[in-house]
Amino acid sequence: MKFYWKIYFCTMFITITCFSVGGYQLVHSNFNSAMQHEVNVSNEFGDIVYYSLINELKNYNQGRTSFTELHDGEDLYYGEIFEIAKSMNINNMNQKISFCLIKENKEVLFSSLTEEFDKNLISNLSQNTKGYMIKTKGNETYIQTIRPAILLNRLCYIETVRNVSYIFQNQKMQYVLLMEIIIEMLIVVGVLMFFISKLLMQPIIRLTAAAKQIAAGDFSKTVEIKGEDEFSVLSENFNFMSQQLDEKIKQLKEEAEKQELFAAAFSHELKTPLTSIIGYSDMLRSKQMDKERTLLCANYIFEEGKRLEMLSMRLLDLVVLRKQEINYRKTSTAEFFGGIFSIMSPVLKESNILLIKKIEPATVYIEPELMKTVIINLIDNARKAISQNGEIVVWGEMKNDNYMITIRDNGNGMEEAEIKKITQAFYMVDKSRSRKEGSVGLGLAICEEILRLHNTEIHFSSRISVGTCVTFTLKGEPYNEKNK
């Protein structure tokens, strides 16, 4: 069963059940209230009869020895009570009160009732308690009330009877009316709930449609957000999930493309030296050559073999870095850059490149050997990009709580599209020059991994024929004697 129908039927069931129970309780309460009212009225009538008899019997003369009429030889006292009851005409609000006087032995002494019932209720009464019973005769229902009364020192019982058929008829009519209202409510609430359930299910329908489109591969699909209820929160989270999924899929595709490019580039980088090695080896194997030519072929084989060795070592470095965790050490920037400049200065001087050093003394938290690889790679890349009248500037300065390092050259520069690719493995802007310099295109990829281990990123800016600027930051603090 669909969730829509579950909402519909559950709501209908709860509504009708609550209304039915409430209606039944209301009708039953009204019935009990009406019945209790009639019992109270009947008891009041019995009390009125009792006090009326008491009032009439006050004039009774105990010294009197005869009556005008004796009642079948009955006890003189009961006869007097009979005469008095017979002569009484009791009214309450223009309504005549009929009653019955009963002896202690359940024999009727006097009765003006139109309906007679058994007197079994007397057996359950004491001298101080009243009682009532519901009696049915034909289609009519009555309340029979009996109360004890001491009249002329004789125990008697006063019985009153009230017709309460109208109460049961009203109850039946109310139940019929309740059923009619329930049926009408069933129709009205059913129609309303049909449309309300449809309306409430719209967000779920939209989410379902969006989920199907996402399952089909359209990760850009979003759900329209309406209102501020739980469904709108769900829709918002669904859209966020869709966006995150779309980004993850794009990242996976990019990674897959990178792996394909890596495999293609790696194959190409292997193919070039292997082709040379195989070619020259074949010449040595199949031809007779003089000593000079033989040495030339052997030299080519040696150089390409060294290039393959460098390629394998660089690849090993890259793999190891991606799985490595490092321990940071406090390092003086003056000592750190001093060692690098002593290594690079002869190389730059040989290439007629001026090295400008602007290093602010500070303390940085790095792994010195790995960071040395980064700086040397970046300076060496700057050297390779310079054609003539070269100049490389290395800045180091504190910026808030970080130490910013900048390496700028006035070399050939790069296009914007090239900047996004230069940290990819085996990517080279000028392949012929890079191979001539002995590069395999893994330097910047290794630099990026080392900086990632230092929780920082490398940033490039470049213009054609103007030069390139490389910037990154390290955790550091201003230099003082305590940090030595």
C-alpha positions as MATLAB code, in Angstrom:
seq = 'MKFYWKIYFCTMFITITCFSVGGYQLVHSNFNSAMQHEVNVSNEFGDIVYYSLINELKNYNQGRTSFTELHDGEDLYYGEIFEIAKSMNINNMNQKISFCLIKENKEVLFSSLTEEFDKNLISNLSQNTKGYMIKTKGNETYIQTIRPAILLNRLCYIETVRNVSYIFQNQKMQYVLLMEIIIEMLIVVGVLMFFISKLLMQPIIRLTAAAKQIAAGDFSKTVEIKGEDEFSVLSENFNFMSQQLDEKIKQLKEEAEKQELFAAAFSHELKTPLTSIIGYSDMLRSKQMDKERTLLCANYIFEEGKRLEMLSMRLLDLVVLRKQEINYRKTSTAEFFGGIFSIMSPVLKESNILLIKKIEPATVYIEPELMKTVIINLIDNARKAISQNGEIVVWGEMKNDNYMITIRDNGNGMEEAEIKKITQAFYMVDKSRSRKEGSVGLGLAICEEILRLHNTEIHFSSRISVGTCVTFTLKGEPYNEKNK';
ca = [
       0.000    0.000    0.000;
       1.315    3.435   -0.913;
       2.201    5.875    1.836;
      -0.452    8.253    0.493;
      -3.208    5.695    1.161;
      -1.731    4.888    4.567;
      -2.037    8.558    5.556;
      -5.555    8.699    4.115;
      -6.942    5.603    5.832;
      -5.157    6.220    9.146;
      -6.506    9.769    9.311;
     -10.002    8.598    8.394;
      -9.913    5.804   10.974;
      -8.670    8.096   13.755;
     -11.187   10.838   12.892;
     -14.209    8.552   12.694;
     -13.171    6.555   15.771;
     -12.639    9.657   17.898;
     -15.903   11.232   16.732;
     -17.856    7.993   17.228;
     -16.484    7.438   20.740;
     -17.042   11.087   21.614;
     -20.567   11.042   20.206;
     -21.404    7.840   22.041;
     -20.060    9.261   25.311;
     -22.119   12.437   24.809;
     -25.357   10.535   24.085;
     -24.721    8.130   26.951;
     -23.961   11.023   29.303;
     -27.158   12.814   28.281;
     -29.130    9.587   28.801;
     -27.665    9.016   32.274;
     -28.268   12.645   33.194;
     -31.916   12.462   32.084;
     -32.439    9.161   33.899;
     -30.890   10.524   37.088;
     -33.115   13.576   36.835;
     -36.212   11.368   36.559;
     -35.067    9.245   39.517;
     -34.577   12.397   41.594;
     -38.008   13.722   40.589;
     -39.627   10.389   41.418;
     -37.911   10.362   44.818;
     -39.058   13.930   45.411;
     -42.614   12.919   44.578;
     -42.309   10.088   47.114;
     -41.077   12.598   49.683;
     -43.971   14.957   48.891;
     -46.441   12.123   49.395;
     -44.751   11.135   52.647;
     -44.768   14.633   54.150;
     -48.325   15.194   52.961;
     -49.418   12.014   54.758;
     -47.523   13.014   57.889;
     -49.220   16.398   57.826;
     -52.664   14.858   57.454;
     -52.063   12.289   60.159;
     -51.183   14.965   62.718;
     -54.923   15.378   63.394;
     -55.304   11.693   64.164;
     -56.957   11.162   67.537;
     -55.377    8.249   69.297;
     -58.334    7.911   71.700;
     -60.790    7.284   68.855;
     -62.163    3.735   68.791;
     -64.302    3.552   65.616;
     -64.292    4.619   61.971;
     -67.047    5.572   59.605;
     -65.968    2.702   57.460;
     -63.670   -0.197   58.190;
     -61.563   -1.626   55.421;
     -62.270   -5.355   55.355;
     -61.578   -5.688   59.052;
     -58.058   -4.486   58.590;
     -56.103   -3.067   61.423;
     -57.700    0.215   62.557;
     -54.477    2.137   61.985;
     -54.080    0.917   58.442;
     -57.724    1.774   57.908;
     -57.184    5.328   59.051;
     -54.119    5.594   56.786;
     -56.182    4.250   53.927;
     -58.946    6.832   54.510;
     -56.487    9.690   54.677;
     -54.589    8.519   51.552;
     -57.851    8.091   49.701;
     -58.926   11.622   50.519;
     -55.640   13.240   49.517;
     -55.190   15.029   46.191;
     -51.530   15.902   45.789;
     -50.341   18.169   42.939;
     -46.909   19.445   41.981;
     -46.722   22.203   39.375;
     -50.213   21.346   38.115;
     -49.229   17.700   37.872;
     -51.140   15.172   39.960;
     -48.954   12.822   41.894;
     -50.164    9.225   41.846;
     -48.791    6.874   44.460;
     -49.258    3.540   46.136;
     -49.130    2.706   49.872;
     -47.781   -0.731   50.680;
     -47.840   -2.591   53.966;
     -44.760   -4.154   55.452;
     -45.876   -7.545   54.139;
     -45.915   -6.125   50.565;
     -49.734   -5.979   50.505;
     -51.115   -2.936   48.731;
     -52.976   -0.665   51.183;
     -53.886    2.063   48.722;
     -53.022    2.811   45.090;
     -53.869    5.592   42.657;
     -51.322    4.364   40.105;
     -52.424    3.573   36.571;
     -49.630    1.011   36.169;
     -48.981   -1.723   38.702;
     -45.675   -3.582   39.115;
     -44.307   -6.189   41.462;
     -42.986   -5.052   44.831;
     -39.792   -7.128   44.880;
     -37.704   -3.982   45.343;
     -38.930   -3.800   48.992;
     -36.876   -6.874   49.881;
     -33.661   -4.924   49.128;
     -34.561   -1.878   51.222;
     -33.933   -1.054   54.847;
     -35.971    1.391   56.909;
     -33.690    4.278   55.948;
     -32.984    3.665   52.254;
     -34.775    4.467   49.051;
     -34.583    2.449   45.857;
     -35.643    2.397   42.240;
     -35.946   -0.071   39.362;
     -36.460    0.255   35.626;
     -39.637   -1.546   34.545;
     -40.896   -2.292   31.052;
     -44.473   -2.957   30.029;
     -45.177   -3.335   26.346;
     -43.388   -0.520   24.517;
     -43.328    1.695   27.567;
     -40.535    2.086   30.131;
     -41.087    3.240   33.719;
     -39.093    4.152   36.818;
     -40.467    2.512   39.957;
     -39.286    4.225   43.170;
     -40.085    2.973   46.663;
     -39.238    4.605   49.939;
     -40.011    3.428   53.533;
     -42.381    5.521   55.693;
     -43.370    5.216   59.356;
     -47.047    6.147   59.538;
     -48.881    5.862   62.852;
     -45.995    3.768   64.112;
     -46.567    1.351   61.280;
     -43.940    0.577   58.632;
     -45.305    1.322   55.214;
     -43.784    1.912   51.788;
     -44.611    4.671   49.327;
     -44.336    3.740   45.647;
     -44.293    6.212   42.763;
     -44.051    5.392   39.091;
     -42.920    7.679   36.254;
     -43.040    6.969   32.545;
     -39.538    7.512   31.108;
     -40.131    6.076   27.632;
     -39.296    9.447   26.108;
     -35.718    9.200   27.472;
     -35.095    5.919   25.642;
     -36.775    7.271   22.524;
     -34.541   10.338   22.671;
     -31.489    8.126   23.115;
     -32.464    6.070   20.077;
     -33.038    9.225   18.032;
     -29.681   10.606   19.134;
     -27.919    7.385   18.093;
     -29.627    7.535   14.695;
     -28.598   11.183   14.369;
     -25.059   10.282   15.422;
     -24.891    7.601   12.727;
     -26.143   10.067   10.100;
     -23.537   12.623   11.182;
     -20.811    9.970   11.105;
     -21.790    8.976    7.562;
     -21.851   12.625    6.482;
     -18.496   13.200    8.177;
     -17.124   10.094    6.484;
     -18.014   11.583    3.104;
     -16.914   15.152    3.849;
     -13.707   14.237    5.710;
     -12.950   11.567    3.104;
     -13.087   14.110    0.270;
     -11.096   16.703    2.244;
      -8.470   14.172    3.308;
      -8.146   12.965   -0.280;
      -7.075   16.405   -1.451;
      -5.106   17.216    1.717;
      -3.185   13.937    1.445;
      -2.485   14.687   -2.214;
      -1.230   18.134   -1.242;
       0.920   16.796    1.607;
       2.444   14.164   -0.647;
       3.577   16.661   -3.294;
       7.040   17.158   -1.714;
       7.497   13.367   -1.552;
       6.398   13.054   -5.197;
       8.907   15.748   -6.205;
      11.659   14.036   -4.204;
      10.813   10.687   -5.815;
      10.932   12.187   -9.318;
      14.254   13.893   -8.545;
      15.687   10.661   -7.100;
      14.728    8.806  -10.305;
      16.476   11.437  -12.436;
      19.576   11.230  -10.244;
      19.474    7.438  -10.508;
      19.355    7.892  -14.302;
      22.571    9.944  -14.137;
      21.274   13.533  -13.999;
      23.089   14.692  -10.854;
      22.275   18.351  -11.488;
      18.598   17.782  -10.615;
      17.350   19.731   -7.578;
      14.024   19.892   -5.760;
      12.021   23.097   -5.406;
      11.897   24.168   -1.738;
       8.572   25.533   -0.465;
       7.798   26.619    3.098;
       9.760   25.923    6.245;
       8.344   22.576    7.378;
      10.073   19.205    7.703;
       9.585   18.494    4.000;
      11.387   21.708    3.063;
      14.284   20.686    5.341;
      14.283   17.258    3.699;
      14.263   18.885    0.241;
      17.123   21.175    1.232;
      19.165   18.215    2.490;
      18.287   16.288   -0.672;
      19.540   19.160   -2.840;
      22.717   19.352   -0.754;
      23.198   15.597   -1.160;
      22.616   15.927   -4.915;
      25.197   18.717   -5.179;
      27.717   16.792   -3.114;
      27.104   13.676   -5.191;
      27.517   15.683   -8.393;
      30.817   17.097   -7.104;
      32.025   13.653   -6.026;
      31.157   12.185   -9.423;
      33.021   15.017  -11.145;
      35.998   14.450   -8.851;
      35.928   10.729   -9.630;
      35.810   11.491  -13.357;
      38.685   13.933  -12.982;
      40.673   11.352  -11.030;
      39.903    8.745  -13.677;
      41.036   11.148  -16.400;
      44.167   11.951  -14.413;
      44.934    8.260  -14.066;
      44.422    7.763  -17.793;
      46.665   10.752  -18.531;
      49.194    9.476  -16.003;
      49.245    6.032  -17.634;
      49.525    7.542  -21.117;
      52.268    9.967  -20.043;
      54.140    7.254  -18.176;
      53.973    4.978  -21.218;
      55.236    7.793  -23.398;
      58.055    8.656  -20.993;
      59.113    5.014  -20.939;
      58.790    4.593  -24.676;
      61.224    7.374  -25.617;
      64.310    6.145  -23.691;
      63.504    2.505  -24.360;
      63.302    3.176  -28.099;
      66.745    4.807  -28.004;
      68.225    2.028  -25.871;
      66.821   -0.696  -28.154;
      67.928    1.137  -31.293;
      71.509    1.736  -30.193;
      71.762   -1.740  -28.663;
      70.665   -3.241  -31.963;
      73.331   -1.213  -33.785;
      76.013   -2.491  -31.401;
      74.723   -6.040  -31.813;
      74.290   -6.150  -35.575;
      76.990   -3.836  -37.005;
      80.756   -3.561  -36.912;
      81.623    0.002  -35.889;
      84.782    1.820  -35.033;
      85.671    2.566  -31.415;
      84.463    6.172  -31.476;
      81.035    5.232  -32.861;
      80.756    2.353  -30.410;
      81.451    4.708  -27.484;
      78.853    7.155  -28.840;
      76.164    4.419  -28.915;
      77.150    3.224  -25.463;
      76.937    6.797  -24.170;
      73.395    7.177  -25.555;
      72.381    3.899  -23.890;
      73.948    5.033  -20.595;
      72.199    8.456  -20.642;
      68.779    6.957  -21.443;
      69.294    4.316  -18.754;
      70.087    7.047  -16.201;
      66.944    8.872  -17.321;
      64.906    5.721  -16.693;
      66.530    5.410  -13.286;
      65.628    9.022  -12.443;
      62.046    8.412  -13.624;
      61.645    5.346  -11.397;
      63.151    7.134   -8.383;
      60.886   10.145   -8.832;
      57.835    7.906   -9.133;
      58.888    6.104   -5.971;
      59.249    9.429   -4.174;
      55.734   10.455   -5.282;
      54.158    7.192   -4.085;
      55.968    7.315   -0.749;
      54.988   10.945   -0.113;
      51.288   10.190   -0.592;
      51.448    7.649    2.245;
      53.908    9.416    4.509;
      53.399   11.233    7.801;
      56.038   13.745    8.850;
      57.376   15.214   12.070;
      57.702   18.988   12.081;
      60.798   20.651   13.503;
      61.499   24.235   14.440;
      63.818   25.557   11.749;
      65.545   28.903   11.356;
      64.767   30.457    7.969;
      68.254   32.020    7.814;
      69.991   28.659    8.170;
      67.458   26.847    5.978;
      67.646   29.236    3.014;
      71.377   29.716    3.500;
      71.941   26.030    2.772;
      69.692   26.133   -0.313;
      71.342   29.252   -1.731;
      74.790   27.717   -1.330;
      73.608   24.756   -3.434;
      71.816   26.748   -6.150;
      74.094   29.762   -6.502;
      76.775   27.990   -8.620;
      74.143   26.535  -10.947;
      72.423   29.911  -11.383;
      75.749   31.688  -11.872;
      76.667   29.221  -14.616;
      73.349   30.102  -16.344;
      74.005   33.854  -15.920;
      70.947   34.250  -13.649;
      70.911   36.752  -10.798;
      69.528   35.400   -7.498;
      67.951   38.065   -5.280;
      67.384   37.012   -1.642;
      64.915   38.775    0.695;
      64.577   36.484    3.672;
      63.089   37.783    6.940;
      64.534   35.925    9.945;
      61.876   33.729   11.522;
      61.180   30.236   12.808;
      59.114   27.820   10.710;
      57.681   24.384   11.517;
      58.726   22.072    8.690;
      60.451   18.847    7.768;
      63.676   20.473    6.488;
      64.777   17.854    3.949;
      61.369   17.619    2.265;
      60.935   21.404    2.216;
      64.428   21.780    0.766;
      63.271   19.567   -2.139;
      60.358   21.986   -2.731;
      62.442   25.164   -2.757;
      65.202   23.670   -4.922;
      62.630   22.328   -7.415;
      60.882   25.712   -7.661;
      64.149   27.637   -8.109;
      65.341   25.091  -10.678;
      62.049   25.347  -12.600;
      62.440   29.131  -12.596;
      65.970   28.691  -14.007;
      64.708   26.440  -16.804;
      62.018   28.993  -17.754;
      64.556   31.854  -18.223;
      66.090   32.442  -21.678;
      68.412   35.399  -21.052;
      69.056   38.260  -18.609;
      67.539   36.098  -15.909;
      66.536   37.147  -12.461;
      65.054   35.025   -9.680;
      63.737   36.635   -6.496;
      63.146   34.603   -3.341;
      61.049   36.332   -0.620;
      60.356   35.154    2.877;
      58.299   37.250    5.306;
      55.888   36.903    8.238;
      52.194   37.407    7.464;
      50.107   37.265   10.633;
      50.882   33.814   12.116;
      52.268   32.374    8.869;
      55.519   32.651    6.987;
      54.938   33.446    3.307;
      57.462   32.243    0.729;
      57.429   33.696   -2.792;
      59.640   32.703   -5.750;
      59.391   34.965   -8.799;
      61.239   34.836  -12.122;
      61.257   36.921  -15.301;
      61.184   33.932  -17.603;
      58.894   32.878  -20.472;
      55.722   32.628  -18.365;
      52.682   30.428  -19.020;
      49.133   30.730  -20.231;
      46.278   30.482  -17.728;
      45.252   27.065  -19.050;
      48.752   25.714  -18.434;
      48.757   26.731  -14.746;
      45.964   24.268  -13.923;
      47.966   21.366  -15.339;
      51.541   21.963  -14.229;
      51.204   19.967  -10.989;
      50.008   16.881  -12.880;
      52.505   14.048  -13.104;
      54.571   14.046  -16.347;
      53.102   17.354  -17.525;
      55.715   19.685  -19.080;
      55.047   23.117  -20.583;
      58.059   22.963  -22.913;
      58.756   19.246  -23.397;
      61.788   19.604  -25.641;
      63.544   21.980  -23.249;
      62.554   19.905  -20.210;
      63.921   16.697  -21.698;
      67.076   18.556  -22.698;
      67.432   19.657  -19.055;
      66.843   16.055  -17.877;
      63.381   16.668  -16.434;
      60.727   13.941  -16.265;
      57.758   16.163  -15.319;
      57.337   14.972  -11.727;
      58.963   17.842   -9.813;
      55.883   20.000   -9.202;
      53.735   16.947   -8.462;
      56.215   16.021   -5.707;
      56.279   19.637   -4.450;
      52.493   19.672   -4.208;
      52.466   16.453   -2.166;
      55.147   17.756    0.218;
      53.217   20.999    0.777;
      50.028   18.978    1.325;
      51.845   17.160    4.125;
      52.627   20.623    5.572;
      48.885   21.527    5.427;
      49.334   24.221    2.821;
      48.748   24.794   -0.895;
      50.885   26.133   -3.701;
      49.627   29.044   -5.810;
      50.841   30.101   -9.281;
      50.426   33.308  -11.238;
      52.051   33.840  -14.636;
      52.064   36.016  -17.754;
      53.598   35.202  -21.106;
      57.011   36.897  -21.583;
      56.736   38.474  -18.105;
      57.408   35.571  -15.769;
      55.929   33.351  -13.106;
      55.298   33.831   -9.392;
      54.909   30.909   -6.967;
      53.561   31.459   -3.429;
      52.796   29.299   -0.409;
      52.697   29.746    3.370;
      54.089   27.780    6.302;
      53.317   27.827    9.987;
      55.851   30.120   11.650;
      56.590   32.741   14.244;
      58.877   35.792   14.423;
      62.500   35.086   15.209;
      63.832   35.641   18.733;
      66.700   34.285   20.760;
      64.504   31.708   22.558;
      63.608   30.073   19.246;
      67.182   29.299   18.331;
];
